[in-house]
Amino acid sequence: MFEFILPPAILMIAGAVLIGVARPALRPLIALATPLITLYAIWQVPDGVQLTATFLGYEVQFVEGSDLRRLFATVFAIMGFGGALFAFRQSKWWELSAALMYAAGAIGVSFAGDLIVMFLFWELMALFSTVVVWCGGTERARAAGIRYAIIHLVGGIVLKIGIEGLIIHTGSPEIRALTLGNFDTWMIFIGVLINAAAPPISVWLADAYPESSPMGGVFLSAFTTKTAVLALIMLFPGTELLVWLGLIMIFYGIIWALLENDMRRILSYSIVNQVGFMVVGVGIGTELALNGAAAHAFAHIIYKGLLFMSAGAVLYQTGVRKCSNLGGLFRTMPLTTVCGTIGALAISAFPWTSGFISKSMISSGAAYEHMALVWYLLVAASAGVFLHAGIKFPWFVFFQKDSGLRPPEAPWNMRAAMIFFSIICIGLGVFPGLLYSLLPYPVDYKPYTPDHVLSQLQLLLFAGLAFFVMLPMMKRTLTITLDFDYFYRRMIPKIAGFIDRSLASARDRTIEAVLSGGSRAITQVRVQSYRFFSSRSPMGQMAIWMAVLLAVIVLMAFSRG
Amino acid sequence: MSQSPLPQNPEKQPDHDHWLVRPKTIRLLWWIFGAILALTVAGQFFVHFHTYFGVDGWFGFYALYGFLTCVGMVVGAKLLGFLLKRPDDYYFRETELAPSQLTDKVRTEEGGKDV
């Protein structure tokens, strides 16, 4: 029964390498074909462990199939194709190649049968996502990429400590549901949560992603946080702490996105917000909620990719990234406006979009478990998503005031990618069965009941009313908002600098004191030598000094002996 | 980034601007929006809402709750903003520690232009 299975991740890596060595004319073709071939391979992976290998003396499970794993790998491959379509004419080949390597890491994690393989692909993602950030090509991108890499390498080390501890203490690297109870599982938990952008270290996402190129942001939005969600579903389903962490992520995302001025940073904060919904779903841990988390990850990757595409198209065409300098672009970029708005409606879970059929599973999951507080907060958060991403993003970028910018519509391949993803967003919303049939647990859930649709419309439209009523308070300002990165970009350097400067000046003062004191003493001895070495000094004094000298010598002799 | 010089806005008078931003259209849109809002609330006469926890079964709960929580979030964000907002170039200003080299490079890149 062990037929030969070509690991999908290896196919993707091969394609990424091939881009580098191929003739320039062939590169776009390879970039577009690789995700499709990988997608085919993903659907060929049957359930159960398919491929094992020996690594460092361990029998590792290189490929293991299940509904959940195929679901995530499928959306990662679709994202790889959509991103490549959006980018292949504009990106440099190394950006495409790095992006596909990054996608390969995500697909590898999806199929990893044990923690060792998972860790290897986890690090592959960390490395190549950093390269994608650097492909932004600016000084800011370079600096942000280094900060990003440091966080992910530290997160990787934490994860590795946990995995090694677990292997030593239980003897098995198998991926299975763990309970938080000892050092090892906590380390794995923290390592995974760092990649999920959980608090307090959420800011790496909003710090690094907006510095990438207009094309790179599309890839970055998809993989890292969602593989972390997959890892949480497999490793920590039903961990109650996740519900509260997820709720913090949700509201952190909303508040910081409301304050933000940079359009792609708004979208980055809203990634944290959306991943928060998934983390809550994992924390609730019922079949419905886990289905919801998985479905929401799928839907989210597509509509967030679409939002990053529309923002990328605007950035590519205008070079402007701040909302305060944008506006009125619907005149000359109508297609980008429509597609961006579709993405914005989908993220807001408007009926007949993909967000509606997935997010409602999570909040229903809370309702069926009688988690009243969680449910009320999730409903408020759904309104808040419409506020910060559903209206704010399209309003400030495409409408609001006339910025005077009249950029032409985006290039054809960017438009094609946006149309492709818009179709998926609406298609999944209208035909939820398409997505529900791929979910890990059997689905007995009806999203389209009259009361559900109407209550969601009430909620969202009145949230929209609140937006326009409060518009004067939301005027964009040329500001950034302090976040956790303040601690490592300003406060710790400040403290370190203070200690450094204090020590340096203490050292200088000591040296100066010793030198000046010593030279003063020598001068004294030279100038007033008669007081110390004079023949006129009394005999008694001489005798005392001789005695003192002898005493010192005796003491030294004793202390040495 | 493709940098063709972007043509500036040729229309200055509001009446000659795009039909979507004329005051007349905007007034009309507000009316339509208001009508839809009223409809979604009125629809509750005909559709029975499933109640999970009690309060959520009240008439117009979702409308009121959506509106009020959003106002709350905007006000909350605004208040937090007073505490946490900093000038745009906060991290690129010279400090005693930030290497001025970096600051200069970023400044040169941006060249006084918005990016």
XYZ file of C-alpha atoms in Angstrom:
676
model
C 0.000 0.000 0.000
C 3.042 2.246 0.082
C 2.850 3.443 -3.455
C 5.329 6.026 -4.534
C 4.185 9.486 -3.499
C 5.987 12.554 -4.726
C 5.977 14.946 -1.772
C 4.176 18.109 -2.923
C 6.590 20.339 -1.010
C 9.559 18.835 -2.870
C 7.839 19.523 -6.188
C 7.376 23.141 -5.179
C 11.008 23.450 -4.066
C 12.152 21.947 -7.358
C 10.088 24.519 -9.237
C 11.514 27.350 -7.151
C 15.073 26.201 -7.838
C 14.290 25.729 -11.514
C 13.218 29.372 -11.786
C 16.726 30.356 -10.782
C 18.524 28.226 -13.353
C 16.041 28.492 -16.230
C 16.293 30.866 -19.141
C 14.577 34.191 -18.338
C 11.864 33.568 -20.921
C 10.847 30.324 -19.204
C 10.754 31.698 -15.672
C 7.158 33.047 -15.693
C 5.964 29.751 -17.124
C 7.672 27.762 -14.373
C 6.388 30.130 -11.684
C 2.815 29.649 -12.882
C 3.015 25.928 -13.578
C 4.732 24.892 -10.341
C 1.808 25.664 -7.991
C -0.636 23.929 -10.338
C 1.471 20.772 -10.574
C 1.890 20.895 -6.797
C -1.865 21.231 -6.408
C -2.343 18.096 -8.482
C 0.187 16.255 -6.319
C -1.604 17.458 -3.165
C -4.837 15.828 -4.293
C -2.982 12.594 -4.937
C -1.866 12.228 -1.312
C -4.099 9.620 0.372
C -4.842 9.503 4.095
C -2.226 8.204 6.504
C 1.560 8.159 6.551
C 2.813 7.941 2.996
C 6.532 8.493 3.055
C 9.088 7.963 5.754
C 12.763 8.710 5.789
C 15.644 8.446 8.213
C 16.908 11.714 9.577
C 19.506 12.013 12.351
C 18.733 8.457 13.375
C 15.008 9.076 13.615
C 12.413 7.498 11.407
C 10.584 10.640 10.276
C 7.220 10.785 8.540
C 7.786 13.000 5.583
C 4.278 12.968 4.135
C 1.082 12.206 5.983
C -2.300 12.847 4.436
C -5.632 13.800 6.006
C -8.559 16.014 5.085
C -7.294 18.851 7.240
C -3.767 18.684 5.826
C -4.964 18.546 2.221
C -7.286 21.498 2.863
C -4.453 23.739 4.041
C -2.017 22.521 1.385
C -4.658 23.149 -1.278
C -5.205 26.742 -0.289
C -1.449 27.313 -0.004
C -1.006 26.035 -3.558
C -3.916 28.151 -4.847
C -2.338 31.130 -3.140
C 1.005 30.267 -4.747
C -0.660 30.286 -8.155
C -2.642 33.487 -7.549
C 0.417 35.247 -6.152
C 2.574 34.112 -9.069
C -0.071 35.310 -11.516
C -0.168 38.671 -9.764
C 3.609 38.999 -9.653
C 5.241 37.181 -12.548
C 5.662 40.153 -14.868
C 6.673 42.659 -12.198
C 8.726 40.696 -9.671
C 12.382 39.900 -10.076
C 12.977 36.168 -10.519
C 14.548 35.814 -7.089
C 11.432 37.210 -5.469
C 9.262 34.655 -7.294
C 11.676 31.890 -6.431
C 11.809 32.877 -2.744
C 8.025 33.163 -2.620
C 7.603 29.658 -4.006
C 10.175 28.304 -1.531
C 8.159 30.001 1.195
C 4.960 28.370 -0.121
C 6.797 25.048 -0.279
C 7.645 25.419 3.406
C 3.973 25.965 4.213
C 2.929 22.926 2.170
C 5.670 20.871 3.807
C 4.377 21.801 7.254
C 0.853 20.851 6.139
C 1.921 17.315 5.306
C 4.526 16.869 8.050
C 3.790 13.622 9.857
C 5.909 14.457 12.873
C 7.392 17.395 14.693
C 10.880 16.988 13.239
C 9.698 17.362 9.655
C 7.371 20.138 10.727
C 10.278 22.011 12.280
C 12.444 21.690 9.174
C 9.784 23.185 6.910
C 8.927 25.727 9.599
C 12.474 27.070 9.350
C 12.375 26.964 5.557
C 9.407 29.337 5.779
C 11.242 31.621 8.191
C 14.269 31.863 5.897
C 12.482 32.516 2.645
C 9.833 34.808 4.045
C 12.710 36.967 5.256
C 14.079 36.985 1.713
C 10.650 38.045 0.432
C 10.628 40.942 2.925
C 14.104 41.949 1.765
C 12.911 41.925 -1.834
C 11.178 45.179 -0.908
C 14.610 46.505 -1.769
C 14.601 49.568 0.464
C 16.604 50.414 3.541
C 13.427 50.122 5.595
C 12.796 46.653 4.156
C 16.344 45.605 5.027
C 16.000 46.738 8.628
C 12.480 45.297 9.009
C 13.635 42.017 7.479
C 16.388 41.681 10.068
C 13.936 42.299 12.917
C 11.549 39.809 11.324
C 14.254 37.173 10.975
C 15.374 37.590 14.584
C 11.842 37.063 15.920
C 11.295 33.990 13.771
C 14.643 32.448 14.518
C 14.063 32.955 18.244
C 10.577 31.476 17.829
C 12.116 28.554 15.978
C 14.587 27.938 18.799
C 11.792 27.980 21.374
C 9.836 25.500 19.261
C 12.908 23.301 18.848
C 13.567 23.220 22.589
C 9.996 22.058 23.113
C 10.157 19.435 20.381
C 13.445 18.020 21.675
C 12.117 17.901 25.218
C 8.993 16.120 24.056
C 10.992 13.565 22.083
C 13.296 12.873 25.033
C 10.496 12.618 27.576
C 7.914 10.717 25.552
C 10.117 9.066 22.956
C 7.867 10.059 20.101
C 7.971 13.037 17.723
C 4.503 12.161 16.448
C 2.124 15.090 15.837
C -0.781 14.559 18.233
C -3.025 16.602 20.515
C -0.956 17.788 23.479
C -2.052 19.215 26.789
C -0.323 22.186 28.341
C 1.181 20.875 31.515
C 4.917 20.722 31.309
C 7.842 22.719 30.046
C 8.063 20.914 26.703
C 4.484 21.456 25.646
C 4.569 25.068 26.797
C 7.658 25.674 24.670
C 5.995 24.148 21.610
C 2.879 26.206 22.362
C 4.852 29.453 22.588
C 6.924 28.641 19.510
C 3.789 28.057 17.435
C 2.041 31.112 18.850
C 4.927 33.388 17.874
C 4.265 32.432 14.254
C 0.538 32.934 14.785
C 1.302 36.560 15.742
C -0.247 36.047 19.162
C 0.280 38.704 21.799
C 2.520 40.130 23.004
C 4.762 39.480 19.997
C 2.226 40.271 17.275
C 3.938 43.298 15.910
C 6.514 41.503 13.758
C 3.734 41.108 11.214
C 2.704 44.740 10.881
C 6.363 45.739 11.083
C 7.670 43.594 8.232
C 4.886 42.845 5.745
C 4.210 46.444 4.666
C 7.901 46.902 3.798
C 7.838 44.185 1.147
C 7.392 44.918 -2.542
C 3.834 45.418 -3.861
C 3.957 41.797 -5.033
C 5.752 40.321 -2.019
C 3.026 41.423 0.393
C 0.559 39.145 -1.376
C 2.670 36.084 -0.589
C 3.535 37.172 2.922
C -0.115 37.612 3.876
C -0.854 33.928 3.359
C 1.502 31.387 4.818
C 3.179 31.955 8.180
C 0.193 32.674 10.407
C -2.037 30.098 8.752
C 0.475 27.256 9.098
C 0.584 28.222 12.771
C -3.211 27.889 12.894
C -2.920 24.449 11.317
C -0.290 23.483 13.897
C -2.582 24.707 16.678
C -5.497 22.674 15.297
C -3.328 19.541 15.241
C -1.420 20.091 18.488
C -3.628 22.082 20.852
C -7.321 21.697 19.961
C -9.642 22.738 22.765
C -6.999 24.558 24.840
C -9.109 27.134 26.627
C -6.294 29.672 26.911
C -6.450 30.020 23.124
C -9.963 31.473 23.333
C -8.724 34.414 25.388
C -5.519 34.874 23.409
C -7.597 34.866 20.236
C -9.963 37.490 21.606
C -7.033 39.735 22.509
C -5.679 39.323 18.972
C -9.077 40.191 17.520
C -9.444 43.460 19.396
C -5.775 44.389 19.165
C -6.070 44.025 15.388
C -9.162 46.204 15.214
C -7.873 49.008 17.428
C -4.423 49.274 15.865
C -5.862 49.049 12.351
C -8.267 51.882 13.204
C -5.324 54.067 14.228
C -3.127 53.177 11.265
C -2.440 55.324 8.221
C -0.356 52.998 6.008
C -2.782 50.985 3.849
C -0.855 47.725 3.904
C -0.258 48.068 7.620
C -4.030 48.328 8.114
C -4.319 45.034 6.270
C -1.492 43.537 8.339
C -3.198 44.367 11.604
C -6.341 42.879 10.194
C -4.459 39.609 9.556
C -3.818 39.434 13.307
C -7.497 40.148 13.847
C -8.617 37.371 11.494
C -6.136 34.845 12.842
C -7.606 35.726 16.232
C -10.966 34.361 15.067
C -9.290 31.114 14.026
C -7.405 30.847 17.321
C -10.697 31.292 19.204
C -12.154 28.502 17.079
C -9.259 26.188 17.958
C -9.675 27.104 21.611
C -13.382 26.220 21.620
C -12.303 22.910 20.176
C -15.634 21.356 19.171
C -15.927 19.764 15.741
C -17.949 22.718 14.512
C -15.447 25.253 15.835
C -12.427 23.374 14.454
C -14.188 23.098 11.112
C -14.831 26.822 11.386
C -11.180 27.589 12.115
C -10.036 25.518 9.134
C -12.692 26.961 6.817
C -11.912 30.476 7.982
C -8.210 29.947 7.312
C -9.063 28.842 3.786
C -11.415 31.734 3.103
C -9.109 34.214 4.802
C -6.062 33.339 2.708
C -8.020 34.057 -0.456
C -9.703 37.320 0.550
C -6.658 38.656 2.371
C -4.553 37.801 -0.661
C -7.101 39.714 -2.718
C -6.930 42.727 -0.389
C -3.130 42.713 -0.509
C -3.347 42.471 -4.301
C -5.573 45.526 -4.561
C -3.320 47.447 -2.157
C -0.282 46.179 -4.075
C -1.791 47.311 -7.369
C -2.394 50.786 -5.924
C 1.127 50.917 -4.515
C 2.593 49.682 -7.796
C 0.713 52.257 -9.830
C 1.110 55.258 -7.544
C 4.064 54.566 -5.249
C 1.945 55.964 -2.420
C 1.298 53.896 0.697
C -0.318 56.317 3.132
C -4.071 56.730 3.342
C -3.649 60.426 4.046
C -2.201 60.830 0.524
C -4.545 58.433 -1.245
C -8.202 58.682 -2.176
C -10.458 59.023 -5.173
C -8.734 56.237 -7.091
C -12.033 54.664 -8.137
C -12.064 57.084 -11.085
C -9.147 55.532 -12.906
C -8.756 52.139 -11.206
C -12.345 50.865 -11.261
C -11.478 47.182 -11.470
C -9.044 47.356 -8.574
C -11.712 49.230 -6.622
C -14.341 46.587 -7.284
C -12.007 43.694 -6.469
C -10.687 45.405 -3.342
C -14.253 46.005 -2.230
C -15.162 42.364 -2.804
C -12.218 41.380 -0.610
C -13.343 43.909 1.984
C -16.884 42.522 1.983
C -15.568 38.978 2.270
C -13.379 39.812 5.262
C -16.402 41.458 6.868
C -18.369 38.218 6.440
C -21.039 39.817 4.299
C -23.659 37.273 3.196
C -22.791 35.604 -0.131
C -19.077 35.996 0.418
C -16.632 33.390 1.663
C -16.120 35.072 5.038
C -19.789 34.666 5.932
C -19.869 30.899 5.595
C -16.654 30.375 7.563
C -16.716 32.942 10.345
C -20.288 32.125 11.311
C -19.189 28.560 12.097
C -16.826 29.887 14.774
C -19.346 32.165 16.466
C -22.006 29.449 16.269
C -19.439 27.133 17.833
C -19.233 29.527 20.786
C -23.020 29.840 20.958
C -23.576 26.062 20.994
C -21.080 25.751 23.857
C -23.003 28.424 25.803
C -19.975 30.699 25.984
C -22.024 33.875 26.326
C -19.205 36.362 26.901
C -17.140 34.915 24.048
C -20.140 35.023 21.750
C -20.972 38.670 22.548
C -17.345 39.650 22.020
C -17.192 37.776 18.710
C -20.323 39.537 17.469
C -18.891 42.916 18.453
C -15.655 41.947 16.738
C -17.512 41.038 13.543
C -18.913 44.554 13.491
C -15.413 45.858 14.220
C -13.952 43.974 11.254
C -16.376 45.736 8.942
C -15.294 48.981 10.548
C -11.510 48.643 10.246
C -11.115 46.540 7.107
C -14.494 46.331 5.417
C -15.060 50.042 5.059
C -11.944 51.807 6.225
C -9.593 50.210 3.712
C -11.645 50.755 0.537
C -12.973 54.091 1.725
C -9.639 55.742 2.416
C -7.832 54.199 -0.553
C -10.429 54.383 -3.317
C -12.968 56.996 -2.216
C -12.861 59.705 0.508
C -11.345 62.952 -0.787
C -9.909 63.388 -4.248
C -6.174 63.057 -3.860
C -5.643 64.240 -7.431
C -3.911 60.957 -8.277
C -5.021 59.571 -11.628
C -3.042 56.352 -11.992
C -3.898 54.028 -14.871
C -5.467 50.652 -14.079
C -3.116 47.877 -12.940
C -1.297 45.663 -15.500
C -3.324 42.795 -16.996
C -1.778 40.002 -14.971
C -2.508 41.816 -11.715
C -6.087 42.369 -12.837
C -6.413 38.706 -13.818
C -5.192 37.583 -10.390
C -7.623 39.942 -8.635
C -10.549 38.730 -10.745
C -9.573 35.107 -10.091
C -9.560 35.624 -6.312
C -12.761 37.689 -6.400
C -14.498 34.813 -8.125
C -13.315 32.413 -5.408
C -14.513 34.796 -2.661
C -17.998 35.026 -4.097
C -18.098 31.457 -5.381
C -17.434 29.998 -1.939
C -20.019 32.347 -0.443
C -22.715 31.337 -2.878
C -21.823 27.640 -2.929
C -20.632 26.895 0.605
C -20.770 23.166 -0.129
C -17.571 23.534 -2.167
C -15.623 24.412 0.943
C -17.642 22.405 3.443
C -16.944 19.182 1.565
C -13.213 19.673 2.143
C -13.423 20.199 5.914
C -11.950 17.700 8.398
C -15.230 16.859 10.150
C -18.635 16.162 8.554
C -20.559 19.413 8.244
C -24.116 19.685 9.411
C -24.320 23.448 9.334
C -26.600 25.771 7.417
C -25.164 29.269 7.060
C -28.050 30.669 5.024
C -31.048 30.794 7.325
C -33.234 33.930 7.033
C -32.568 35.022 10.611
C -28.835 34.519 10.249
C -28.600 36.544 7.050
C -30.821 39.317 8.370
C -29.085 39.595 11.737
C -25.695 39.742 10.017
C -26.934 42.467 7.658
C -28.317 44.451 10.591
C -25.046 44.159 12.444
C -22.815 45.085 9.518
C -24.906 47.887 8.071
C -25.274 49.596 11.420
C -21.535 49.214 11.906
C -21.255 50.988 8.574
C -23.526 53.720 9.836
C -21.270 54.099 12.850
C -18.285 54.478 10.520
C -19.805 57.344 8.570
C -21.193 59.020 11.668
C -17.793 58.837 13.344
C -15.863 59.785 10.206
C -14.607 63.116 11.586
C -12.970 61.194 14.418
C -11.238 58.865 12.009
C -9.471 61.512 9.945
C -6.115 60.111 8.922
C -3.122 61.679 10.564
C 0.518 61.407 9.613
C 1.318 59.208 12.553
C 2.345 55.751 13.535
C 1.099 53.993 16.638
C 3.468 52.625 19.223
C 3.346 48.883 19.550
C 5.315 46.158 21.235
C 8.265 46.836 18.952
C 8.800 50.042 20.899
C 10.391 47.866 23.554
C 13.026 46.395 21.288
C 13.468 49.310 18.933
C 13.569 52.116 21.448
C 13.300 51.201 25.113
C 15.854 48.401 25.382
C 18.347 50.300 23.183
C 17.724 53.341 25.375
C 18.360 51.394 28.577
C 21.354 49.658 27.039
C 22.648 53.012 25.851
C 22.158 54.536 29.277
C 24.091 51.691 30.914
C 26.743 51.900 28.238
C 27.184 55.640 28.584
C 27.177 55.491 32.392
C 29.849 52.814 32.412
C 31.930 54.672 29.869
C 31.827 57.914 31.811
C 32.522 56.068 35.077
C 35.560 54.501 33.489
C 36.739 57.850 32.141
C 36.292 59.480 35.514
C 38.162 56.681 37.274
C 41.072 56.844 34.885
C 41.197 60.602 35.181
C 41.042 60.462 38.960
C 43.837 57.898 39.166
C 46.015 59.749 36.694
C 45.525 63.215 38.111
C 45.715 61.977 41.689
C 48.915 60.068 40.966
C 50.578 62.924 39.159
C 49.609 65.307 41.948
C 51.212 62.970 44.480
C 54.400 62.684 42.451
C 54.569 66.444 41.994
C 54.161 66.868 45.728
C 56.967 64.464 46.422
C 59.231 66.189 43.918
C 58.452 69.767 44.864
C 58.290 69.270 48.588
C 60.873 66.545 48.765
C 62.410 68.151 51.858
C 59.388 67.086 53.831
C 59.966 63.413 53.097
C 63.636 62.929 52.418
C 65.296 65.771 54.265
C 68.350 65.255 56.469
C 66.795 67.859 58.719
C 63.815 65.702 59.598
C 63.879 64.325 63.103
C 65.454 60.976 63.833
C 62.273 59.724 65.530
C 60.201 60.095 62.415
C 62.718 58.077 60.460
C 62.572 55.315 63.030
C 58.764 55.134 62.875
C 58.765 54.831 59.088
C 61.406 52.114 59.271
C 59.206 50.255 61.758
C 56.155 50.613 59.532
C 58.102 49.365 56.539
C 59.389 46.369 58.427
C 55.902 45.573 59.698
C 54.577 45.603 56.159
C 57.323 43.265 54.979
C 56.652 40.882 57.855
C 52.929 40.903 57.145
C 53.538 40.192 53.493
C 55.842 37.347 54.343
C 53.213 35.839 56.660
C 50.425 36.240 54.232
C 52.433 34.510 51.521
C 53.492 31.669 53.765
C 7.660 50.824 -9.143
C 6.316 52.105 -12.438
C 6.655 55.819 -12.333
C 4.905 57.615 -15.092
C 4.145 61.199 -14.094
C 0.633 61.080 -12.760
C -1.724 63.497 -14.463
C -3.258 65.957 -12.045
C -6.944 66.413 -11.469
C -8.318 68.330 -14.435
C -11.770 68.905 -12.945
C -11.978 71.459 -10.216
C -15.657 72.316 -9.856
C -17.613 69.747 -7.894
C -20.355 69.706 -10.512
C -17.969 68.567 -13.200
C -16.423 65.910 -11.044
C -17.255 62.208 -11.283
C -21.002 61.667 -10.857
C -20.387 59.498 -7.820
C -18.956 62.312 -5.720
C -21.454 65.057 -6.582
C -23.337 66.269 -3.520
C -26.617 65.292 -5.143
C -25.546 61.676 -5.568
C -24.197 61.529 -2.057
C -27.488 62.814 -0.654
C -29.291 60.156 -2.670
C -26.927 57.456 -1.423
C -27.629 58.476 2.174
C -31.357 58.113 1.548
C -30.890 54.678 -0.004
C -28.602 53.620 2.840
C -31.140 54.822 5.406
C -33.922 52.930 3.654
C -31.876 49.715 3.658
C -31.091 50.167 7.341
C -34.784 50.589 8.095
C -35.592 47.521 6.013
C -33.150 45.283 7.857
C -34.716 46.285 11.170
C -38.264 46.042 9.839
C -37.454 42.598 8.497
C -37.374 41.400 12.056
C -41.191 41.555 12.081
C -41.217 38.775 9.526
C -38.200 36.686 10.468
C -37.952 35.055 13.828
C -34.439 35.477 15.257
C -32.921 32.541 17.038
C -32.033 33.511 20.591
C -28.996 32.059 22.310
C -28.537 34.085 25.463
C -31.567 36.324 26.049
C -30.474 39.849 25.252
C -29.711 38.924 21.660
C -33.380 38.166 21.105
C -34.452 41.761 21.704
C -35.898 43.690 18.827
C -33.139 45.460 16.894
C -30.442 43.956 19.076
C -27.962 43.468 16.241
C -28.503 46.977 14.914
C -28.037 48.653 18.244
C -25.232 46.369 19.372
C -23.355 46.772 16.078
C -23.696 50.537 16.174
C -22.789 51.004 19.813
C -19.823 48.628 19.879
C -18.413 50.319 16.793
C -18.792 53.755 18.306
C -17.124 52.346 21.399
C -14.232 50.927 19.417
C -13.682 54.157 17.486
C -13.737 56.238 20.662
C -11.534 53.727 22.457
C -9.046 53.754 19.601
C -9.079 57.550 19.597
C -8.341 57.715 23.312
C -5.583 55.134 22.999
C -4.267 57.159 20.095
C -3.599 60.140 22.348
C -1.305 57.888 24.333
C 0.336 55.876 21.581
C 0.432 57.986 18.433
C 3.814 59.279 17.342
C 5.001 61.270 14.327
C 5.285 59.290 11.149
C 9.087 59.250 11.102
C 9.391 58.355 14.781
C 11.653 55.380 14.176
C 13.753 57.219 11.630
C 14.591 60.235 13.680
C 18.094 60.490 14.927
C 18.406 59.474 18.501
C 21.481 59.094 20.619
C 21.590 55.496 19.454
C 19.965 55.122 16.066
C 22.819 55.160 13.592
C 22.403 58.344 11.623
C 23.487 56.377 8.571
C 20.190 54.495 8.577
C 18.189 57.655 9.060
C 19.996 59.300 6.169
C 19.485 56.323 3.882
C 15.766 56.186 4.567
C 15.506 59.927 4.042
C 17.340 59.694 0.740
C 15.143 56.844 -0.420
C 12.006 58.684 0.404
C 13.453 61.915 -0.924
C 10.845 63.981 0.866
C 8.251 62.146 -1.199
C 5.462 60.180 0.391
C 5.978 56.459 0.186
